[in-house]
Backbone as a ProteinNet text record, in pm:
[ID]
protein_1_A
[PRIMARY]
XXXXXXXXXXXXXXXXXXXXXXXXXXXXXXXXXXXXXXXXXXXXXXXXXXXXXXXXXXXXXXXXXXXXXXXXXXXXXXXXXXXXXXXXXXXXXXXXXXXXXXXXXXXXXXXXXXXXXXXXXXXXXXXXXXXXXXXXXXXXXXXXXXXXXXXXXXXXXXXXXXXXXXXXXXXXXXXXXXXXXXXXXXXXXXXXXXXXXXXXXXXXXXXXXXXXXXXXXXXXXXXXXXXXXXXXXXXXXXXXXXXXXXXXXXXXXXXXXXXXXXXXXXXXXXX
[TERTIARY]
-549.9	-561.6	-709.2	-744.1	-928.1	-970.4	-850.4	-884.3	-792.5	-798.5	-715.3	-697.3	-785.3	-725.5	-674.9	-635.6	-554	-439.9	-417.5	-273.7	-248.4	-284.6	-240.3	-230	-268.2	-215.4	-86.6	-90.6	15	159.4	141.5	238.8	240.2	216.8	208.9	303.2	260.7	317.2	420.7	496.3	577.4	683.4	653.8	744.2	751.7	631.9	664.2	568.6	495.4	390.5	336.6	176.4	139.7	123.7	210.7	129.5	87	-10.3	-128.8	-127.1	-102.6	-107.9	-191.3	-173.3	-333.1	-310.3	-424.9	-465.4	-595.5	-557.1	-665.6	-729.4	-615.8	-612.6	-561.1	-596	-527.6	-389.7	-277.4	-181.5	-106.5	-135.2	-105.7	-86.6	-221.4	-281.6	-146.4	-117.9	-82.5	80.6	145.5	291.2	280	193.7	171.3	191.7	92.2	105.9	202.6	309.8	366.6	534.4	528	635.4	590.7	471.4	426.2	439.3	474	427.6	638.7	711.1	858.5	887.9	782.9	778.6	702.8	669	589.8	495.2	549.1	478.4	324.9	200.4	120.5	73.6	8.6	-19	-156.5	-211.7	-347.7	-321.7	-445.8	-414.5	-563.2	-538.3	-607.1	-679.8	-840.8	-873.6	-990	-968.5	-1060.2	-1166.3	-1229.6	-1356.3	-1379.8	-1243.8	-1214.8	-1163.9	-1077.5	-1078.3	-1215.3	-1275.1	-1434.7	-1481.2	-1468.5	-1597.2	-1481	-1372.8	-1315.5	-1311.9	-1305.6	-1280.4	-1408.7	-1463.1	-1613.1	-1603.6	-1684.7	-1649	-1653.5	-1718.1	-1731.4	-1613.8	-1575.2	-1457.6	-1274.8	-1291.9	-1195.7	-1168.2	-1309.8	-1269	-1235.3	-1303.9	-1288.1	-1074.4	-1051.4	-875.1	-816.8	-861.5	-787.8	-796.6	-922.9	-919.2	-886.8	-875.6	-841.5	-699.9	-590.9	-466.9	-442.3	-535.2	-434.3	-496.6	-542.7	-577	-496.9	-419.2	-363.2	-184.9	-195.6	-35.8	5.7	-159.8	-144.2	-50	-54.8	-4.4	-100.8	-60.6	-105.1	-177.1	-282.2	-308.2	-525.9	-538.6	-682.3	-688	-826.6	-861.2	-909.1	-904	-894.3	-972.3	-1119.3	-1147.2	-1068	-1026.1	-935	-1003.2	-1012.9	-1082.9	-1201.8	-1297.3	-1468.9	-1501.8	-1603.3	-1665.5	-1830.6	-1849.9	-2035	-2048.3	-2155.6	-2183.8	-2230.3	-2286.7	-2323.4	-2203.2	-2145.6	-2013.4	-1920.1	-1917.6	-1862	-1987.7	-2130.5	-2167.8	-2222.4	-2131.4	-2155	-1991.5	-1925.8	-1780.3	-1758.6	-1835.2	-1847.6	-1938.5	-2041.2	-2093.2	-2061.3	-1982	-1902.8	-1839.5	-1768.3	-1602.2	-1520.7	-1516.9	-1395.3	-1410.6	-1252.6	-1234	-1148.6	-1173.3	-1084.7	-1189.8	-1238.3	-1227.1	-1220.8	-1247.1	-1212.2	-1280.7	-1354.5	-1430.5	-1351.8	-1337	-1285.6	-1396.3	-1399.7	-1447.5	-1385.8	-1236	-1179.3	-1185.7	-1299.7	-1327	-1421.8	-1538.4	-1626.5	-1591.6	-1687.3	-1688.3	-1656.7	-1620.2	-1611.9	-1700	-1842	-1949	-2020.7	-2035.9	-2049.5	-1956.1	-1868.1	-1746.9	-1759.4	-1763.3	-1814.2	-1922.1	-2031.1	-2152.1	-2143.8	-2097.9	-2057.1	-2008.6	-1900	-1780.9	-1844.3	-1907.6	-1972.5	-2080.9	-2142.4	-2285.2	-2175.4	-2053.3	-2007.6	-1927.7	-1885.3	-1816.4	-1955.9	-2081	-2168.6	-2201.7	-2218.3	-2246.7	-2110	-1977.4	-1874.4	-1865.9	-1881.9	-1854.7	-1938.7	-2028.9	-2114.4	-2122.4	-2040.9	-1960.5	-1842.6	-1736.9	-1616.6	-1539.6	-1574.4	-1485.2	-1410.6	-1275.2	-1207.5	-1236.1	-1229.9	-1275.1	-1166.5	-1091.3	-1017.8	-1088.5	-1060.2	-1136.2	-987.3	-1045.2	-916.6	-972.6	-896.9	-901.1	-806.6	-813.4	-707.1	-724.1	-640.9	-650.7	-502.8	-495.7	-358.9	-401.1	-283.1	-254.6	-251.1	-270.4	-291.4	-347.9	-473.9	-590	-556.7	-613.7	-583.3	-606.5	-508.7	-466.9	-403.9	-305	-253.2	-282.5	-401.3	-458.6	-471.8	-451.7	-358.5	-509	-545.9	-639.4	-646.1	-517.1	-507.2	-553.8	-577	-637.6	-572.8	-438.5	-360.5	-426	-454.4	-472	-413.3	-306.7	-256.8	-294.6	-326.8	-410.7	-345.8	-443.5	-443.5	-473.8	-316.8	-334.2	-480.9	-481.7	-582.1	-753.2	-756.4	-861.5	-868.4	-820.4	-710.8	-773.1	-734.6	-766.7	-967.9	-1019.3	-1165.3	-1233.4	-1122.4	-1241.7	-1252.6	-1126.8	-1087.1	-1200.4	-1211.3	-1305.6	-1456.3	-1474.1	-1622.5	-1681.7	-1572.1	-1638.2	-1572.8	-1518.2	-1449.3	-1412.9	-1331.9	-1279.4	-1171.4	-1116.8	-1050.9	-872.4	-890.3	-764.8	-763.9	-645.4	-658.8	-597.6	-588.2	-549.7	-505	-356.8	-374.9	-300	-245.1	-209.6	-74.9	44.8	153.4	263.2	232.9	286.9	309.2	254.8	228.8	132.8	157.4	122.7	35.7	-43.8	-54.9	5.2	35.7	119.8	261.8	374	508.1	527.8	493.3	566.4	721.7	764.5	908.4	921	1035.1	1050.1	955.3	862.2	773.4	840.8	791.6	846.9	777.8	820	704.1	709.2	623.7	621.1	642	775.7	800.2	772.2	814.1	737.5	598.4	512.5	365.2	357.3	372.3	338.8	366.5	469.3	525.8	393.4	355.7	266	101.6	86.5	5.6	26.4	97.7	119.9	130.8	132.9	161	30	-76.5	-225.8	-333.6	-282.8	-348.2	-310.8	-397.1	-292.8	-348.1	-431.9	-493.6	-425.9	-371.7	-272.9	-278	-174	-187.2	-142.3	-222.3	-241.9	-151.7	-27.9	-0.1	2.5	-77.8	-138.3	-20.9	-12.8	68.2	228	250.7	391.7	512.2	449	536.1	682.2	608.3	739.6	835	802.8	885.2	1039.3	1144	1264.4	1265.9	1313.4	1316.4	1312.6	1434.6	1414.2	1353.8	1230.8	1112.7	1050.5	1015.5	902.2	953.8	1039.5	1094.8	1119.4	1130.4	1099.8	945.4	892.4	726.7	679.8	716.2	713.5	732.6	821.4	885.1	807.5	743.9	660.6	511.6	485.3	329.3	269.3	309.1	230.4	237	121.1	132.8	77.8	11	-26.5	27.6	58.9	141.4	91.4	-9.7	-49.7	79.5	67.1	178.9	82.4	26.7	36.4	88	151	199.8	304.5	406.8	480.9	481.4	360.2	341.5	299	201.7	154.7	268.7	423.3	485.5	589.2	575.4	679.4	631.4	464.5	404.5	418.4	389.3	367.7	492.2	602.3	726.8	780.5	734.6	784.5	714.9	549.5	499.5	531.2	574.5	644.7	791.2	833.4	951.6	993.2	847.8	891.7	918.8	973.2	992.7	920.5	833	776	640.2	623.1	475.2	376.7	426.4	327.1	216.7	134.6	81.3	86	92.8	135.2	243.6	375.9	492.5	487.2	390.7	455.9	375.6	273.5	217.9	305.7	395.4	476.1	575	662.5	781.3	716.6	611.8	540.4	499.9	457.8	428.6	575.7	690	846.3	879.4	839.6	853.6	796.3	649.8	568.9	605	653.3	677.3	808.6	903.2	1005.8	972.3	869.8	856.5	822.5	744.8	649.6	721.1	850	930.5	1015.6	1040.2	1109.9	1052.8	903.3	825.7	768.4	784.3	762.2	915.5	1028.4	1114.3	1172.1	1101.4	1143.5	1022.9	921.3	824.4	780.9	852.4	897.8	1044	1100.5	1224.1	1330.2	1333.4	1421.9	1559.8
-2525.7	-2412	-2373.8	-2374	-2377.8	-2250.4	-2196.8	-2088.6	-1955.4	-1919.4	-1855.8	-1657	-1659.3	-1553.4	-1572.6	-1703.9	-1796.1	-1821.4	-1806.9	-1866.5	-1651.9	-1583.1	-1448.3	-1386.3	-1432	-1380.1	-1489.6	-1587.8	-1681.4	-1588.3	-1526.3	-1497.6	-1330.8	-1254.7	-1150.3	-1156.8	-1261.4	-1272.8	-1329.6	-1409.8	-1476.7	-1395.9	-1253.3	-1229.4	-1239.4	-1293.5	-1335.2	-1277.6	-1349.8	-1287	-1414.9	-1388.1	-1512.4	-1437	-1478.2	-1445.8	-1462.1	-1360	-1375.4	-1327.1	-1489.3	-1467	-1442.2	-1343.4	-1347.8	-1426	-1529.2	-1608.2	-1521.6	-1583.7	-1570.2	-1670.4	-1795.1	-1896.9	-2044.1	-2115.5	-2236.7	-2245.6	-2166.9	-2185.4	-2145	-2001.9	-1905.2	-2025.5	-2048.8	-2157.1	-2257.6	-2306	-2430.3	-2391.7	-2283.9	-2243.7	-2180.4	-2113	-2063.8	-2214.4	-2322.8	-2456.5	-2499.4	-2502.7	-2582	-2542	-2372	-2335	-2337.5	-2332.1	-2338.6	-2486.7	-2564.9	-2731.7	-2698.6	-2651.6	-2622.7	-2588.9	-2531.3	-2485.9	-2514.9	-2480.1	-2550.8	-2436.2	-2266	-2154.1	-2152.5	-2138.7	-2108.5	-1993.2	-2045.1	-1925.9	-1907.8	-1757.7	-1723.8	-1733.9	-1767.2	-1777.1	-1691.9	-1588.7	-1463	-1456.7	-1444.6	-1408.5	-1270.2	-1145.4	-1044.4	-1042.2	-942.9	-965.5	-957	-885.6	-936	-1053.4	-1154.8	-1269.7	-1322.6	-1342.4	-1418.4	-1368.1	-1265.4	-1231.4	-1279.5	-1298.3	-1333.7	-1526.9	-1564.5	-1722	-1802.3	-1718.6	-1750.5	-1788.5	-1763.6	-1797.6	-1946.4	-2060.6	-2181.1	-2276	-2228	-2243	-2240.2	-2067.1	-2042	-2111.5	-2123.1	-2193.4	-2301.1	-2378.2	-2515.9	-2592.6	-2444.6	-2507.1	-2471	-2349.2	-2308.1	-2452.6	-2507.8	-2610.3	-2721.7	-2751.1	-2869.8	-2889.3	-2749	-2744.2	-2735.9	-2690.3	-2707.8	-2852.1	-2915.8	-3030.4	-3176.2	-3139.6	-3194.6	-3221.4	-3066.6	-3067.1	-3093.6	-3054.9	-3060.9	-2951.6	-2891.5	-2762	-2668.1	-2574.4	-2525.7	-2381.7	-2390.3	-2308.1	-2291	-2171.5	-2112.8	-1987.9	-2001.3	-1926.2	-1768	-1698.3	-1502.1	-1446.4	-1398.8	-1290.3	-1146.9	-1107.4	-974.3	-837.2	-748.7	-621.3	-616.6	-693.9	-715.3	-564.3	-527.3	-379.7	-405.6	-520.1	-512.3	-668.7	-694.5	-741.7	-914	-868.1	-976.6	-1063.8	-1058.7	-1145	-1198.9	-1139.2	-1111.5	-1299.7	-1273.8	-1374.8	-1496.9	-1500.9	-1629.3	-1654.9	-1582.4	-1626.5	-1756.8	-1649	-1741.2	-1880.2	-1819.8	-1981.4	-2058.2	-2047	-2125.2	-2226.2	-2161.6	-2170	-2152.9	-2005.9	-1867.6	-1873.5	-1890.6	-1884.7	-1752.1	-1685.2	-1539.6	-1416.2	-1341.2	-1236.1	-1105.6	-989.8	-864.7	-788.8	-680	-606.8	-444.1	-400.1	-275.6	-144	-99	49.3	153.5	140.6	290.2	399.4	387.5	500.9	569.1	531.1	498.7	636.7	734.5	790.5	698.5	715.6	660.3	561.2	622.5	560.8	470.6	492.1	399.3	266.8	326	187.3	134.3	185.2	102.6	7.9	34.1	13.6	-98.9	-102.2	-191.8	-308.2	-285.7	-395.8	-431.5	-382.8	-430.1	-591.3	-551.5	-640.8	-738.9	-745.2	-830.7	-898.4	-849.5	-940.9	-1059.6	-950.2	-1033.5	-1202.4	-1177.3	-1322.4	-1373.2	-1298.2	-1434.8	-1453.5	-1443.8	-1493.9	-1570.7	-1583.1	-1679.4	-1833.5	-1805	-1918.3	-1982.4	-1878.1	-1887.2	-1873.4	-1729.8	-1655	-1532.8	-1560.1	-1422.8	-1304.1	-1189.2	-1091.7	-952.2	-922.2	-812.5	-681.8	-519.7	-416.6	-328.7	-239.4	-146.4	3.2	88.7	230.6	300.1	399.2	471.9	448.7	501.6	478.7	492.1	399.3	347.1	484.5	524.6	600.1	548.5	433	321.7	236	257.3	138.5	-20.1	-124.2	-258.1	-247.4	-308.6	-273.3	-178.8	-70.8	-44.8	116.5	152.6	273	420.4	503.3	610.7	646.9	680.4	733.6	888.1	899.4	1081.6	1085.7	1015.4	1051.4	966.4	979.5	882.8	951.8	852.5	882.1	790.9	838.4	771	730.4	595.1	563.7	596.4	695.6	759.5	636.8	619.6	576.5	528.7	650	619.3	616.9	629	620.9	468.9	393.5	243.9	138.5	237.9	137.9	134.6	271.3	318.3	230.8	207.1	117.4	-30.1	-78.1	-210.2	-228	-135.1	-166.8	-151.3	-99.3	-43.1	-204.3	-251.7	-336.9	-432.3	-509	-635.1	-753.5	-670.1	-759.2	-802.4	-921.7	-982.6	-916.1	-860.1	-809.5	-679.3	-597.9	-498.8	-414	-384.6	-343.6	-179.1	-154.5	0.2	104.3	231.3	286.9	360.9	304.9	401.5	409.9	420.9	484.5	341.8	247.4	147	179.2	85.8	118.3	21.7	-27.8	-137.8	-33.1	-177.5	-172.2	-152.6	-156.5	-148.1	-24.4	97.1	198.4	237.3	278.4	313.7	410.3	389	478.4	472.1	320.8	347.7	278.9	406.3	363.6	390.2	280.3	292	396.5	448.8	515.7	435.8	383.9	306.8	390.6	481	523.3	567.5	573.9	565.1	407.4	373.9	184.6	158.2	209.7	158.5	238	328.6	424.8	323.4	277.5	255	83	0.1	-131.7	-121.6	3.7	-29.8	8	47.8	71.9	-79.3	-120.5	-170.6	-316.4	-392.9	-557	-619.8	-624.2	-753	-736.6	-868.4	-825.6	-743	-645.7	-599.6	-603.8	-584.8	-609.7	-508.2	-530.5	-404.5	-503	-415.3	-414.3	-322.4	-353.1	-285.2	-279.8	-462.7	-475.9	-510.3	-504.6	-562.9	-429.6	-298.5	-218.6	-182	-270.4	-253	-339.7	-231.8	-297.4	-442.9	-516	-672	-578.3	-497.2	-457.5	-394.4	-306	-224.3	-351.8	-436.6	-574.5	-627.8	-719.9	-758.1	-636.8	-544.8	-422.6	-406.7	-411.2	-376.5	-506.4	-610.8	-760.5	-742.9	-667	-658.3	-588.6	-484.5	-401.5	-416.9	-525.4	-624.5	-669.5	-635.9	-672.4	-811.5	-885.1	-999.4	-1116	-1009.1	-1066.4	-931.3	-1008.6	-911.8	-980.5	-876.5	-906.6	-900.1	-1005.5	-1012.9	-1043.6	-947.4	-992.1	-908.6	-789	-684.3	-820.3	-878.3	-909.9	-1037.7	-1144	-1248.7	-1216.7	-1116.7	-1099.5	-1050.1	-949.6	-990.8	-1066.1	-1120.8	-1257	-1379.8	-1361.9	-1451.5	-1390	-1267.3	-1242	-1203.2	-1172	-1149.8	-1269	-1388.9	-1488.6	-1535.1	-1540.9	-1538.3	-1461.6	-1392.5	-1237.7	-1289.9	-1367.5	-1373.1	-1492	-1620.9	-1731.2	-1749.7	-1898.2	-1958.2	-2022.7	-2087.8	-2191.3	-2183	-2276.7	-2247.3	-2391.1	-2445.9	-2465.3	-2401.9	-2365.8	-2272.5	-2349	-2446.9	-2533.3	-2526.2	-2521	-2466.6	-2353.4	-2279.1	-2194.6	-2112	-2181.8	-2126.2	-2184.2	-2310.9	-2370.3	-2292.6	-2237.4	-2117	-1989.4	-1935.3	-1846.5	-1895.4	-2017.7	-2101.5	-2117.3	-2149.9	-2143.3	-2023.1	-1903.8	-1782.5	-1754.5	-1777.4	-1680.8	-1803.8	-1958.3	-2008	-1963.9	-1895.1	-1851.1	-1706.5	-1630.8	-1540.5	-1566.2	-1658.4	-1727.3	-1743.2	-1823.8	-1878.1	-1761	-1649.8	-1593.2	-1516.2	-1438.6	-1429.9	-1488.7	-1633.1	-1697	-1690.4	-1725	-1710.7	-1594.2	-1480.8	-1323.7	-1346.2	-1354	-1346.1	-1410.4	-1575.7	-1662.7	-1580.9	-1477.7	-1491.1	-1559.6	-1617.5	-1680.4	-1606.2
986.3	1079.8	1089.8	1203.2	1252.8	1285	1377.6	1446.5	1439.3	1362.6	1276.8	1391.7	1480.7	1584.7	1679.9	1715	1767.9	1738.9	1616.7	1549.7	1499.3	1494.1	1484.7	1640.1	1765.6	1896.5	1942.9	1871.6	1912.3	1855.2	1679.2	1578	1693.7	1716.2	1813.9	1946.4	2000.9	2127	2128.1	1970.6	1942.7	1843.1	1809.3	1722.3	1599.5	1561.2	1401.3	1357.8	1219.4	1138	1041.1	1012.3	958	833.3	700.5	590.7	525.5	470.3	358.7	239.7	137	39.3	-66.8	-175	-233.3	-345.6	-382.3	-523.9	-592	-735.5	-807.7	-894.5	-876.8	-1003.9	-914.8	-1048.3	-941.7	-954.5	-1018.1	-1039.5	-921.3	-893.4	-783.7	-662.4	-662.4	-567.5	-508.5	-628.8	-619.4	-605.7	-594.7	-569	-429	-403.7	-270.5	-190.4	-178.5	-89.9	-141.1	-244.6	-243.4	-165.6	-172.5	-100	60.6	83.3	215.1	268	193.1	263.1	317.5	259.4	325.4	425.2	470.9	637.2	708.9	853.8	950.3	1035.5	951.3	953.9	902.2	1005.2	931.4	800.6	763	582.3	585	551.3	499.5	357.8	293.2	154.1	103	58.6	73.7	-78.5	-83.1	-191.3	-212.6	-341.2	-285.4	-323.7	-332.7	-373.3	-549.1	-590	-795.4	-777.7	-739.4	-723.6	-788.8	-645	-658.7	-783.3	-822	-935.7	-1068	-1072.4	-1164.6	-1190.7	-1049.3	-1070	-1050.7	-936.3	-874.6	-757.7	-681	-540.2	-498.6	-545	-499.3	-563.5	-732.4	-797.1	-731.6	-675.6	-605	-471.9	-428.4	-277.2	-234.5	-361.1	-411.6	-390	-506	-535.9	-432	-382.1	-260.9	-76.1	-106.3	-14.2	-50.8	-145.1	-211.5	-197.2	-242.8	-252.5	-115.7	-10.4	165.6	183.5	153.2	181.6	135.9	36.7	-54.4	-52.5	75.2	75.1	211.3	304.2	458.6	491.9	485.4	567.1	616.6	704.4	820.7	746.2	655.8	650.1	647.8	601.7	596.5	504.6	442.4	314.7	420.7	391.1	441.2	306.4	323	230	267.8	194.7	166.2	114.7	170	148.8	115.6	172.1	135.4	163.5	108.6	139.8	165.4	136.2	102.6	179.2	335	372.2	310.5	235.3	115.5	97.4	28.6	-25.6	93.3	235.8	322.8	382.2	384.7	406.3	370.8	247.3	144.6	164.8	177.9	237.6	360.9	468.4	599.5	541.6	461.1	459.4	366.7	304.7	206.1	287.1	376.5	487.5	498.5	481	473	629.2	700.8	814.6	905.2	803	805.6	697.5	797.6	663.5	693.1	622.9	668.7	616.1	687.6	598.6	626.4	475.8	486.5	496.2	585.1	578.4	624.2	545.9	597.2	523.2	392.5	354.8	390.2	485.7	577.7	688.4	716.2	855.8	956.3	1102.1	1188.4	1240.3	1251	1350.1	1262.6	1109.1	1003.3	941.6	979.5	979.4	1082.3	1262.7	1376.7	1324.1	1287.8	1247.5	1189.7	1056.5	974.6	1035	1030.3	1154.9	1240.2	1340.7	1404.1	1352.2	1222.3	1206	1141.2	1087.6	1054	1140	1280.4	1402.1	1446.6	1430.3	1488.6	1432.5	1329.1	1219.3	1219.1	1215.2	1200.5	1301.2	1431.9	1561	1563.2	1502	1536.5	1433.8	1384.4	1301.2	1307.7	1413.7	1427.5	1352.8	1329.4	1206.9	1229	1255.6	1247.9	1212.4	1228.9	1189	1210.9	1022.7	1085.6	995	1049.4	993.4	979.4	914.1	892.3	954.5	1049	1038.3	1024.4	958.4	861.4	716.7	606.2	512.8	436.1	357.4	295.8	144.2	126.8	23.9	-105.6	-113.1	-275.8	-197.2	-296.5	-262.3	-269.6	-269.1	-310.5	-462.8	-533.4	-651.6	-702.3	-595	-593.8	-667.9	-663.7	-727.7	-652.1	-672.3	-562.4	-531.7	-387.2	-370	-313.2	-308.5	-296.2	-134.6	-53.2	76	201.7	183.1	274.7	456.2	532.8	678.8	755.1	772.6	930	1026.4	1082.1	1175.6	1321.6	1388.9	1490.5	1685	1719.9	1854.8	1907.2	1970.1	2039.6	1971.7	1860.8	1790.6	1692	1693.8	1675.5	1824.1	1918.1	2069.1	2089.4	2012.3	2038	1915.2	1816.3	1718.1	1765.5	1793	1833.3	1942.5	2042	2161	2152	2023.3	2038.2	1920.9	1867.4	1726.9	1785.5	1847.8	1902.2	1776.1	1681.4	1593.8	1700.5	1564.6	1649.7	1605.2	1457.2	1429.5	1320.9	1359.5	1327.6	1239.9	1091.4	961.9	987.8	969.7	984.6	921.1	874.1	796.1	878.3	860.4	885.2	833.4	688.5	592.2	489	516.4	391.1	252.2	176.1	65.3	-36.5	-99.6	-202.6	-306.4	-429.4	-526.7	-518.9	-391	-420.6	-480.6	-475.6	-479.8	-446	-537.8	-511	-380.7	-289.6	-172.8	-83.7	-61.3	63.8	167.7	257.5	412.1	551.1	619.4	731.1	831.2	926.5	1054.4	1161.2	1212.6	1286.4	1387.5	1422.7	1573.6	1599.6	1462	1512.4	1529.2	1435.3	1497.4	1599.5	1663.7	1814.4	1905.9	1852.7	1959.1	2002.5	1794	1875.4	1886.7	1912.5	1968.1	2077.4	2138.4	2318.9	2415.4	2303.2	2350.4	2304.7	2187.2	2112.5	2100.4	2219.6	2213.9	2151.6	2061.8	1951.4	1844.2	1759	1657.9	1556.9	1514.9	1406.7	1246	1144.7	1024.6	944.7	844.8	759.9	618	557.7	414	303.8	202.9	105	159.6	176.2	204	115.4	7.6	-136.3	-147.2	-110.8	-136.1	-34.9	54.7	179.2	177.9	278.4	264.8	392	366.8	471.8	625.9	614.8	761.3	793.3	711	823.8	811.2	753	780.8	917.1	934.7	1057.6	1153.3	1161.9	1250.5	1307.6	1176.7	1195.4	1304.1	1243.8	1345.6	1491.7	1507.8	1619.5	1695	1630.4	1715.3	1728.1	1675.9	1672.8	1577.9	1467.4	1338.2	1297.3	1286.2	1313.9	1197.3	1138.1	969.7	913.9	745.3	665	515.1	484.7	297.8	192.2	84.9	-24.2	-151.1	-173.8	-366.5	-459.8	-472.3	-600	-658.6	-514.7	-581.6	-631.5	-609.6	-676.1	-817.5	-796	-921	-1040.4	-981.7	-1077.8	-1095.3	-1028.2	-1048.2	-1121.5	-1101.8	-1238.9	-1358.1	-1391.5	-1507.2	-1556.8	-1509.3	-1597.7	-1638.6	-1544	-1626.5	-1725.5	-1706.3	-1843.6	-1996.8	-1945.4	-2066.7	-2069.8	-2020.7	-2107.1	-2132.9	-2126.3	-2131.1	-2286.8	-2335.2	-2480.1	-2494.8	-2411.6	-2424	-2515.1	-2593.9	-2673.9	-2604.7	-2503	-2465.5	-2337.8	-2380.8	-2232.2	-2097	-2118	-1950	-1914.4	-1964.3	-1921.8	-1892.9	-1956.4	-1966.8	-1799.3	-1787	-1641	-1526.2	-1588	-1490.6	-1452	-1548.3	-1525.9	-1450.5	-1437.9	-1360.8	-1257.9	-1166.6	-1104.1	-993.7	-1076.7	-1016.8	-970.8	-982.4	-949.1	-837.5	-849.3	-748	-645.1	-622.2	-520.7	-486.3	-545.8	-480.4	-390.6	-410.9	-367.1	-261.8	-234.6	-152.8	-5.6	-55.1	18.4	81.1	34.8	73	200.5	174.5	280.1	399.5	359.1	476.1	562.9	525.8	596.5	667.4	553.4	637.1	767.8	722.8	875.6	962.1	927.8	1076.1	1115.4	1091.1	1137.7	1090.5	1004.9	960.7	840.5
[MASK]
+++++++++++++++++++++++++++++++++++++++++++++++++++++++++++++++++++++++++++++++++++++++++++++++++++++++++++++++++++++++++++++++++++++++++++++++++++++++++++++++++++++++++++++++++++++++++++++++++++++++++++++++++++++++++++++++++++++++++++++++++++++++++++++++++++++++++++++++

């Protein structure tokens, strides 16, 4: 997958959703492509900016291309919540074909700002580019930030137009970390999908029930982030494996997070 705002107005205009999974390891890695080579759905395979500083960025990018290369399936590497320009352009020049820079903690005209200098350089590489306005009530990693903002219609259509990303991250009533009882604003999403035609992004989808996801689909959302629940579907099986060898034992955690894998891809082709 080359052109990765291409294959998210295709998933838009088609009903579905491309998703993005997050790695940190080559294990992750290697269950994500391997439930993805089962289908014929494209996959982002999403890494953040603790990722990189945990695996390294040339390390990580390395397994992550190696493993779509290896299995041939339809996918592309997505930096995930970049905040600092820098990392954002050792990404692109690595050959991160997706990335996103967050400034929704950011005033308005400073997050324009921002977004802006980063549409400029990935366009000029041919690099997707999605931003977020609003703000999710649990940060990435799932850490409460006390400052939930609902992303506002027509202020959604004024960022999109003033910063010409190509896709658009937004807050109506999602969550990171799978919080118990989160639920979406299906009729702000509808409000603003009928102003706002470049696809849209919902972040903190792990605690959502199947049917606001395929709902949310329905009403434009066209990429959909998944890691709370890889991350525990690896580690509970690590915690309750027998195995004393540590390679099994990443293998039984490995069998997990590709079932999760699988299950998301089939909820957001529709299937």
């Amino acid at each position: 997958m080359t052109d990765v705002s291409i294959e998210l107005n295709k998933a838009r205009r088609g009903g579905y959703a491309l998703p993005a999974f997050n790695t940190n390891n080559m294990e992750v890695t290697k269950a994500i492509c391997a439930a993805a080579a089962k289908s014929d759905l494209p996959i982002l395979i999403a890494t953040t900016p603790g990722a990189i500083e945990y695996a390294g960025l040339k390390n990580i990018f390395d397994i992550v291309s190696n493993e779509i290369d290896s299995t041939g399936i339809k996918a592309a590497i997505h930096l995930d919540h970049a905040k600092d320009f820098g990392i954002i352009k050792q990404a692109i020049d690595i050959g991160y074909k997706s990335v996103m820079f967050d400034g929704s903690s950011l005033d308005y005209d400073e997050n324009v700002a921002n977004t802006e200098k980063v549409v400029r350089y990935a366009h000029e590489h041919n690099v997707a580019v999605e931003a977020e306005i609003g703000v999710i009530a649990r940060e990435e990693g799932g850490k409460l930030s006390n400052k939930a903002v609902y992303s506002a219609p027509e202020q959604v259509k004024r960022f999109v137009d003033d910063t010409g990303i190509d896709s658009v991250a937004i807050s109506v009533g999602n969550e990171h970390g799978a919080p118990v009882g989160e639920k979406l604003n299906l009729e702000l999403l509808r409000q603003i999908a009928e102003i706002v035609e470049i696809p849209l992004v919902l972040h903190g989808s792990s605690g959502l029930s199947s049917g606001d996801v395929r709902e949310a689909i329905s009403l434009g959302i066209a990429k959909i982030n998944i890691d709370t629940n890889i991350r525990k579907a690896f580690v509970s099986a690590i915690e309750s494996s027998k195995e004393s060898d540590y390679r099994n034992v990443m293998k039984e955690g490995m069998e997990e997070v590709e079932k999760v894998v699988e299950h998301y891809i089939k909820l957001l082709g529709g299937k």
